[in-house]
Coordinates of N, CA and C in Angstrom, one line a residue:
M1 N 19.3 -2.9 5.1 CA 20.6 -2.5 4.5 C 20.5 -2.5 3.0
E2 N 19.5 -3.0 2.5 CA 19.3 -3.1 1.0 C 19.4 -1.7 0.5
G3 N 20.1 -1.5 -0.6 CA 20.2 -0.2 -1.2 C 21.2 0.8 -0.5
S4 N 21.9 0.2 0.5 CA 22.8 1.1 1.3 C 24.0 1.6 0.5
G5 N 24.3 0.9 -0.6 CA 25.5 1.3 -1.4 C 26.7 0.6 -0.9
L6 N 26.7 -0.2 0.2 CA 27.8 -0.9 0.7 C 28.3 -2.0 -0.2
V7 N 27.4 -2.7 -0.8 CA 27.7 -3.7 -1.9 C 27.0 -3.2 -3.1
S8 N 27.7 -2.7 -4.1 CA 27.1 -2.2 -5.3 C 26.8 -3.2 -6.3
D9 N 25.8 -2.9 -7.2 CA 25.5 -3.7 -8.3 C 26.8 -3.9 -9.2
S10 N 27.6 -3.0 -9.2 CA 28.8 -3.1 -10.1 C 29.7 -4.2 -9.7
T11 N 29.8 -4.6 -8.4 CA 30.7 -5.7 -8.0 C 30.3 -6.9 -8.7
F12 N 29.0 -7.3 -8.7 CA 28.5 -8.5 -9.3 C 28.5 -8.3 -10.8
L13 N 28.0 -7.2 -11.3 CA 27.9 -7.0 -12.8 C 29.3 -7.1 -13.5
T14 N 30.3 -6.7 -12.8 CA 31.6 -6.8 -13.4 C 32.0 -8.2 -13.6
V15 N 31.7 -9.1 -12.6 CA 32.0 -10.5 -12.8 C 31.1 -11.1 -13.8
S16 N 29.8 -10.7 -13.9 CA 28.8 -11.2 -14.8 C 29.2 -11.0 -16.3
K17 N 30.0 -9.9 -16.5 CA 30.5 -9.6 -17.9 C 31.4 -10.8 -18.4
F18 N 32.1 -11.4 -17.5 CA 33.0 -12.5 -17.9 C 32.5 -13.9 -17.9
L19 N 31.4 -14.1 -17.2 CA 30.8 -15.4 -17.0 C 29.3 -15.4 -17.4
A20 N 28.9 -16.4 -18.1 CA 27.5 -16.6 -18.4 C 26.9 -17.4 -17.3
D21 N 25.9 -17.0 -16.7 CA 25.2 -17.7 -15.6 C 26.2 -18.1 -14.5
P22 N 26.9 -17.2 -13.8 CA 27.8 -17.5 -12.8 C 27.2 -18.2 -11.6
V23 N 28.0 -19.0 -10.9 CA 27.6 -19.7 -9.7 C 28.4 -19.1 -8.6
P24 N 27.9 -18.1 -7.8 CA 28.6 -17.5 -6.7 C 28.4 -18.2 -5.4
T25 N 29.4 -18.3 -4.6 CA 29.3 -18.8 -3.2 C 29.7 -17.6 -2.3
V26 N 28.9 -17.4 -1.3 CA 29.1 -16.3 -0.3 C 29.3 -16.9 1.0
T27 N 30.5 -16.6 1.7 CA 30.7 -17.0 3.1 C 30.2 -15.9 4.0
G28 N 29.7 -16.2 5.2 CA 29.2 -15.2 6.1 C 27.9 -14.6 5.6
A29 N 27.0 -15.4 5.0 CA 25.8 -14.8 4.4 C 24.7 -14.5 5.3
S30 N 24.9 -14.6 6.6 CA 23.8 -14.4 7.6 C 23.6 -12.9 7.8
S31 N 24.6 -12.0 7.6 CA 24.4 -10.6 7.9 C 25.5 -9.8 7.2
G32 N 25.3 -8.5 7.3 CA 26.4 -7.6 6.7 C 26.6 -7.7 5.2
F33 N 27.8 -7.6 4.8 CA 28.2 -7.7 3.4 C 27.8 -9.0 2.8
G34 N 27.9 -10.1 3.5 CA 27.5 -11.4 3.0 C 26.0 -11.5 2.7
R35 N 25.2 -11.0 3.6 CA 23.8 -11.0 3.3 C 23.5 -10.1 2.1
L36 N 24.1 -8.9 2.1 CA 23.8 -8.0 1.0 C 24.2 -8.5 -0.3
M37 N 25.4 -9.2 -0.4 CA 25.8 -9.8 -1.7 C 24.9 -10.9 -2.1
T38 N 24.4 -11.7 -1.2 CA 23.5 -12.8 -1.5 C 22.2 -12.2 -2.1
E39 N 21.7 -11.2 -1.4 CA 20.4 -10.6 -1.9 C 20.6 -9.9 -3.2
L40 N 21.8 -9.3 -3.5 CA 22.1 -8.7 -4.7 C 22.1 -9.7 -5.9
V41 N 22.8 -10.8 -5.7 CA 22.9 -11.8 -6.7 C 21.5 -12.4 -7.0
L42 N 20.7 -12.6 -6.0 CA 19.4 -13.2 -6.2 C 18.4 -12.2 -6.9
R43 N 18.5 -10.9 -6.5 CA 17.7 -9.9 -7.2 C 18.0 -9.7 -8.6
K44 N 19.3 -10.0 -9.0 CA 19.7 -9.9 -10.4 C 19.2 -11.2 -11.2
G45 N 18.5 -12.1 -10.5 CA 18.0 -13.2 -11.2 C 19.0 -14.4 -11.3
E46 N 20.1 -14.3 -10.6 CA 21.1 -15.4 -10.6 C 20.8 -16.4 -9.5
I47 N 21.6 -17.5 -9.5 CA 21.6 -18.4 -8.5 C 22.7 -18.1 -7.5
A48 N 22.6 -18.7 -6.3 CA 23.6 -18.4 -5.2 C 23.7 -19.5 -4.3
V49 N 24.9 -19.7 -3.8 CA 25.2 -20.6 -2.7 C 25.6 -19.7 -1.5
A50 N 24.7 -19.8 -0.4 CA 24.9 -19.0 0.8 C 25.4 -19.9 1.9
T51 N 26.6 -19.6 2.4 CA 27.1 -20.4 3.5 C 27.2 -19.5 4.8
L52 N 26.8 -20.2 5.9 CA 26.7 -19.5 7.2 C 26.6 -20.5 8.3
R53 N 26.9 -20.1 9.5 CA 26.9 -21.0 10.7 C 25.5 -21.4 11.0
K54 N 24.5 -20.5 10.9 CA 23.1 -20.8 11.3 C 22.2 -20.5 10.1
P55 N 22.0 -21.6 9.3 CA 21.1 -21.4 8.1 C 19.8 -20.8 8.3
E56 N 19.2 -21.0 9.5 CA 17.9 -20.4 9.8 C 17.9 -18.8 9.7
A57 N 19.1 -18.2 9.8 CA 19.2 -16.8 9.7 C 18.8 -16.2 8.4
I58 N 18.8 -17.0 7.3 CA 18.3 -16.5 6.1 C 17.1 -17.4 5.6
A59 N 16.3 -17.8 6.5 CA 15.1 -18.6 6.1 C 14.2 -17.8 5.2
D60 N 14.1 -16.5 5.4 CA 13.3 -15.7 4.5 C 13.7 -15.8 3.1
L61 N 15.0 -15.8 2.8 CA 15.5 -15.8 1.5 C 15.3 -17.2 0.9
S62 N 15.5 -18.3 1.7 CA 15.2 -19.6 1.3 C 13.8 -19.8 0.8
L63 N 12.8 -19.2 1.6 CA 11.4 -19.3 1.2 C 11.1 -18.5 0.0
Q64 N 11.7 -17.3 -0.1 CA 11.5 -16.4 -1.3 C 12.0 -17.0 -2.6
Y65 N 13.2 -17.6 -2.5 CA 13.9 -18.0 -3.8 C 13.9 -19.5 -4.1
G66 N 13.7 -20.3 -3.0 CA 13.7 -21.8 -3.2 C 15.0 -22.4 -3.6
P67 N 15.1 -23.7 -3.5 CA 16.3 -24.5 -3.7 C 16.9 -24.4 -5.2
D68 N 16.1 -24.1 -6.1 CA 16.6 -24.0 -7.5 C 17.4 -22.8 -7.7
R69 N 17.2 -21.8 -6.9 CA 18.0 -20.5 -7.0 C 19.0 -20.3 -5.9
L70 N 18.7 -20.9 -4.7 CA 19.5 -20.6 -3.5 C 19.8 -21.9 -2.8
L71 N 21.0 -22.2 -2.7 CA 21.5 -23.4 -1.9 C 22.0 -22.8 -0.6
V72 N 21.4 -23.1 0.5 CA 21.9 -22.6 1.8 C 22.6 -23.8 2.5
T73 N 23.9 -23.5 2.9 CA 24.8 -24.5 3.4 C 25.3 -24.1 4.8
K74 N 25.2 -25.0 5.8 CA 25.8 -24.7 7.1 C 27.4 -24.7 6.9
L75 N 28.0 -23.7 7.4 CA 29.5 -23.6 7.3 C 30.1 -22.8 8.4
D76 N 30.9 -23.5 9.2 CA 31.7 -22.9 10.2 C 33.1 -22.8 9.5
V77 N 33.5 -21.6 9.1 CA 34.7 -21.5 8.4 C 36.0 -21.9 9.1
T78 N 35.9 -22.1 10.4 CA 37.1 -22.6 11.1 C 37.2 -24.1 11.1
D79 N 36.3 -24.8 10.4 CA 36.3 -26.2 10.3 C 36.7 -26.6 8.9
G80 N 37.9 -27.1 8.7 CA 38.4 -27.4 7.3 C 37.5 -28.4 6.6
Q81 N 36.9 -29.4 7.3 CA 36.1 -30.4 6.6 C 34.8 -29.7 6.2
E82 N 34.2 -28.8 7.0 CA 33.0 -28.1 6.6 C 33.2 -27.3 5.4
I83 N 34.4 -26.7 5.2 CA 34.8 -25.9 4.0 C 34.7 -26.8 2.8
K84 N 35.4 -28.0 2.9 CA 35.4 -28.9 1.8 C 34.0 -29.4 1.5
N85 N 33.2 -29.7 2.5 CA 31.8 -30.1 2.3 C 30.9 -29.1 1.6
A86 N 31.1 -27.8 2.0 CA 30.3 -26.7 1.4 C 30.6 -26.6 0.0
F87 N 31.9 -26.6 -0.4 CA 32.2 -26.6 -1.8 C 31.7 -27.8 -2.6
A88 N 31.9 -29.0 -2.0 CA 31.4 -30.2 -2.7 C 29.9 -30.1 -2.9
G89 N 29.2 -29.6 -1.9 CA 27.7 -29.5 -2.0 C 27.3 -28.5 -3.1
A90 N 28.1 -27.4 -3.2 CA 27.8 -26.4 -4.2 C 28.0 -27.0 -5.6
V91 N 29.1 -27.7 -5.7 CA 29.4 -28.4 -7.0 C 28.4 -29.4 -7.4
E92 N 28.0 -30.2 -6.4 CA 27.0 -31.3 -6.6 C 25.7 -30.7 -7.0
H93 N 25.3 -29.5 -6.4 CA 24.0 -28.9 -6.6 C 24.0 -28.1 -8.0
F94 N 25.0 -27.3 -8.2 CA 25.0 -26.5 -9.4 C 26.0 -26.8 -10.5
G95 N 26.9 -27.8 -10.2 CA 27.9 -28.2 -11.2 C 29.2 -27.6 -11.2
R96 N 29.3 -26.4 -10.5 CA 30.6 -25.7 -10.4 C 30.4 -24.5 -9.4
V97 N 31.5 -23.9 -9.2 CA 31.6 -22.6 -8.4 C 32.4 -21.6 -9.2
D98 N 31.8 -20.5 -9.6 CA 32.6 -19.6 -10.4 C 33.1 -18.4 -9.7
V99 N 32.4 -18.0 -8.6 CA 32.7 -16.8 -7.9 C 32.7 -17.1 -6.4
V100 N 33.7 -16.7 -5.6 CA 33.6 -16.9 -4.2 C 33.8 -15.5 -3.5
F101 N 32.8 -15.1 -2.8 CA 32.8 -13.9 -2.0 C 33.2 -14.3 -0.6
N102 N 34.5 -14.2 -0.3 CA 35.1 -14.7 0.9 C 35.0 -13.6 2.0
N103 N 34.0 -13.7 2.8 CA 33.6 -12.6 3.6 C 33.5 -12.9 5.1
A104 N 33.4 -14.1 5.5 CA 33.1 -14.5 6.9 C 34.2 -13.8 7.8
G105 N 33.8 -13.3 8.9 CA 34.7 -12.7 9.9 C 34.0 -11.8 10.9
Y106 N 34.7 -11.3 11.8 CA 34.1 -10.4 12.8 C 35.2 -9.6 13.4
A107 N 34.7 -8.5 14.0 CA 35.6 -7.5 14.7 C 35.6 -7.8 16.2
L108 N 36.8 -7.9 16.8 CA 36.9 -8.1 18.2 C 37.4 -6.8 18.8
F109 N 36.6 -6.2 19.6 CA 36.9 -4.9 20.3 C 37.5 -5.1 21.7
G110 N 38.5 -4.3 22.0 CA 39.0 -4.4 23.4 C 40.5 -4.0 23.4
E111 N 40.9 -3.6 24.6 CA 42.3 -3.2 24.8 C 43.2 -4.5 24.6
A112 N 44.3 -4.3 23.8 CA 45.1 -5.4 23.4 C 45.7 -6.1 24.6
E113 N 46.2 -5.4 25.6 CA 46.9 -6.0 26.7 C 46.0 -6.8 27.6
G114 N 44.7 -6.4 27.6 CA 43.7 -7.1 28.5 C 42.9 -8.2 27.8
M115 N 43.1 -8.4 26.5 CA 42.3 -9.3 25.8 C 42.7 -10.7 26.2
P116 N 41.8 -11.6 26.6 CA 42.1 -13.0 26.9 C 42.7 -13.7 25.6
D117 N 43.7 -14.5 25.8 CA 44.3 -15.3 24.7 C 43.2 -16.0 23.9
E118 N 42.3 -16.7 24.6 CA 41.3 -17.5 23.8 C 40.5 -16.7 22.9
L119 N 40.1 -15.4 23.3 CA 39.4 -14.6 22.4 C 40.2 -14.1 21.2
A120 N 41.4 -13.7 21.5 CA 42.3 -13.2 20.5 C 42.6 -14.3 19.5
R121 N 42.9 -15.5 19.9 CA 43.2 -16.6 19.0 C 42.0 -17.0 18.2
A122 N 40.8 -16.9 18.8 CA 39.6 -17.2 18.0 C 39.4 -16.2 16.9
A123 N 39.7 -15.0 17.2 CA 39.5 -13.9 16.1 C 40.5 -14.2 15.0
M124 N 41.8 -14.5 15.4 CA 42.8 -14.8 14.4 C 42.4 -16.1 13.5
E125 N 41.8 -17.0 14.2 CA 41.3 -18.3 13.5 C 40.3 -17.9 12.4
V126 N 39.3 -17.1 12.8 CA 38.3 -16.7 11.8 C 38.8 -15.7 10.8
D127 N 39.4 -14.6 11.2 CA 39.7 -13.5 10.3 C 40.9 -13.8 9.5
F128 N 41.8 -14.7 9.9 CA 43.0 -15.0 9.0 C 42.9 -16.4 8.5
W129 N 43.0 -17.4 9.4 CA 43.1 -18.8 8.9 C 41.9 -19.3 8.2
A130 N 40.7 -18.9 8.6 CA 39.5 -19.4 7.9 C 39.5 -18.8 6.5
A131 N 39.8 -17.5 6.4 CA 39.8 -16.9 5.0 C 40.9 -17.5 4.1
A132 N 42.0 -17.8 4.7 CA 43.1 -18.5 3.9 C 42.6 -19.9 3.5
N133 N 42.0 -20.6 4.4 CA 41.5 -22.0 4.0 C 40.4 -22.0 3.0
V134 N 39.5 -21.0 3.1 CA 38.5 -20.9 2.1 C 39.2 -20.6 0.7
S135 N 40.2 -19.7 0.7 CA 40.9 -19.3 -0.5 C 41.5 -20.6 -1.1
R136 N 42.2 -21.4 -0.3 CA 42.8 -22.6 -0.8 C 41.8 -23.6 -1.5
E137 N 40.7 -23.8 -0.8 CA 39.6 -24.7 -1.4 C 39.0 -24.1 -2.6
T138 N 38.9 -22.7 -2.6 CA 38.4 -22.1 -3.8 C 39.3 -22.3 -5.0
L139 N 40.6 -22.2 -4.8 CA 41.6 -22.4 -5.9 C 41.5 -23.8 -6.4
Q140 N 41.4 -24.8 -5.5 CA 41.3 -26.2 -5.9 C 40.1 -26.4 -6.8
V141 N 38.9 -25.9 -6.4 CA 37.7 -26.0 -7.2 C 37.9 -25.3 -8.6
F142 N 38.4 -24.1 -8.5 CA 38.6 -23.4 -9.8 C 39.5 -24.2 -10.8
R143 N 40.6 -24.8 -10.2 CA 41.5 -25.5 -11.1 C 41.1 -26.9 -11.5
E144 N 40.6 -27.6 -10.5 CA 40.3 -29.1 -10.7 C 38.9 -29.5 -11.0
V145 N 37.9 -28.6 -10.7 CA 36.5 -29.0 -10.9 C 35.9 -28.2 -12.1
N146 N 36.1 -26.9 -12.1 CA 35.5 -26.1 -13.1 C 36.0 -26.5 -14.5
K147 N 35.1 -26.6 -15.5 CA 35.5 -26.8 -16.9 C 34.8 -25.8 -17.7
P148 N 35.5 -24.9 -18.3 CA 37.0 -24.7 -18.3 C 37.4 -24.2 -16.9
A149 N 38.7 -24.4 -16.6 CA 39.2 -24.0 -15.3 C 39.1 -22.5 -15.1
G150 N 38.9 -22.0 -13.9 CA 38.9 -20.6 -13.6 C 37.8 -20.2 -12.7
G151 N 37.8 -18.9 -12.3 CA 36.8 -18.3 -11.5 C 37.3 -17.0 -10.9
F152 N 36.5 -16.4 -10.0 CA 36.8 -15.1 -9.4 C 36.8 -15.3 -7.9
L153 N 37.8 -14.9 -7.2 CA 37.9 -14.9 -5.7 C 37.8 -13.5 -5.3
L154 N 36.8 -13.1 -4.6 CA 36.6 -11.7 -4.1 C 36.8 -11.8 -2.6
Q155 N 38.0 -11.3 -2.1 CA 38.3 -11.4 -0.7 C 37.9 -10.1 0.0
V156 N 37.0 -10.2 1.0 CA 36.6 -9.0 1.8 C 37.6 -8.8 2.9
S157 N 38.2 -7.6 3.0 CA 39.1 -7.2 4.0 C 38.6 -6.0 4.7
S158 N 39.5 -5.1 5.1 CA 39.2 -3.9 5.8 C 40.3 -2.9 5.6
A159 N 39.9 -1.6 5.7 CA 40.9 -0.5 5.8 C 41.8 -0.7 6.9
S160 N 41.3 -1.4 8.0 CA 42.2 -1.6 9.2 C 43.3 -2.6 8.9
A161 N 43.3 -3.1 7.7 CA 44.5 -3.9 7.2 C 45.7 -3.0 7.0
L162 N 45.4 -1.8 6.7 CA 46.4 -0.8 6.3 C 46.8 0.1 7.5
V163 N 45.8 0.4 8.3 CA 46.0 1.4 9.4 C 45.4 0.8 10.7
G164 N 46.2 0.5 11.7 CA 45.7 0.0 12.9 C 44.9 1.0 13.7
L165 N 43.9 0.5 14.4 CA 43.0 1.3 15.1 C 43.0 0.9 16.6
P166 N 42.9 1.9 17.5 CA 42.9 1.6 18.9 C 41.7 0.7 19.3
G167 N 41.9 -0.3 20.1 CA 40.8 -1.1 20.5 C 40.5 -2.3 19.5
L168 N 41.2 -2.3 18.4 CA 41.0 -3.3 17.4 C 42.3 -4.1 17.0
A169 N 43.2 -4.2 17.9 CA 44.4 -4.9 17.6 C 44.2 -6.3 17.0
Y170 N 43.2 -7.1 17.6 CA 43.0 -8.4 17.2 C 42.0 -8.6 16.0
Y171 N 41.7 -7.4 15.5 CA 41.0 -7.4 14.2 C 41.9 -6.9 13.1
C172 N 42.7 -5.9 13.4 CA 43.6 -5.3 12.5 C 44.7 -6.3 12.1
A173 N 45.3 -7.0 13.1 CA 46.4 -7.9 12.8 C 46.0 -9.0 11.8
P174 N 44.9 -9.7 12.0 CA 44.6 -10.8 11.0 C 44.2 -10.2 9.6
K175 N 43.6 -9.0 9.7 CA 43.2 -8.4 8.4 C 44.5 -7.9 7.6
H176 N 45.5 -7.5 8.3 CA 46.8 -7.2 7.7 C 47.4 -8.4 7.1
G177 N 47.4 -9.5 7.9 CA 47.9 -10.7 7.5 C 47.2 -11.3 6.3
Q178 N 45.9 -11.1 6.3 CA 45.0 -11.5 5.2 C 45.4 -10.8 3.9
L179 N 45.6 -9.5 4.0 CA 46.0 -8.7 2.9 C 47.3 -9.2 2.2
D180 N 48.3 -9.4 3.1 CA 49.6 -9.9 2.5 C 49.5 -11.3 2.0
H181 N 48.7 -12.1 2.7 CA 48.4 -13.5 2.2 C 47.8 -13.5 0.8
C182 N 46.8 -12.6 0.6 CA 46.2 -12.5 -0.7 C 47.2 -12.1 -1.8
A183 N 48.0 -11.1 -1.4 CA 49.0 -10.7 -2.4 C 50.0 -11.8 -2.8
V184 N 50.5 -12.6 -1.9 CA 51.4 -13.7 -2.2 C 50.6 -14.8 -2.8
F185 N 49.4 -15.1 -2.3 CA 48.6 -16.2 -2.9 C 48.3 -15.9 -4.4
T186 N 48.0 -14.6 -4.7 CA 47.8 -14.3 -6.1 C 49.1 -14.5 -7.0
D187 N 50.2 -14.1 -6.4 CA 51.5 -14.3 -7.2 C 51.8 -15.8 -7.3
D188 N 51.5 -16.6 -6.3 CA 51.7 -18.0 -6.4 C 50.9 -18.7 -7.5
C189 N 49.7 -18.1 -7.7 CA 48.8 -18.8 -8.7 C 49.3 -18.5 -10.1

């Protein structure tokens, strides 16, 4: 997927204009946009914190870049304590967190009326609540840990936040909620 244009150099370069030697943290770094963003940051010569449920999924990047450039942290974004631990580990390792690429999530396909509650609730937990909880911890680190205070939160969402799609009710709903949460969260800050 490298060079696919899905995550462009300009996303990271725009942030780099404002920060010298930024410390980015990427959630959902095992595949998709998270993997692409992690690779992009590392290719640019920067350091990165990659969080994911199964660290072995990016063992190739760990070997290629080593612990001085890449901190790989196990993170299940539905576990509040693991979120806190991941940020604490990043701060301990690199001294701060300047950019968070809040990306972890998945699409749940199926007819809305036939979707089992446990699957629908699990999707809501990851695609809405986990993103909200990562955002809260991000803000805490930006305000209370970083000196000077501040940072960039890049929330990955979906066009389905704006337009519902058949078969994706339990993906569209949390993404729409995430969009509104981000708008209010930004105003609250």
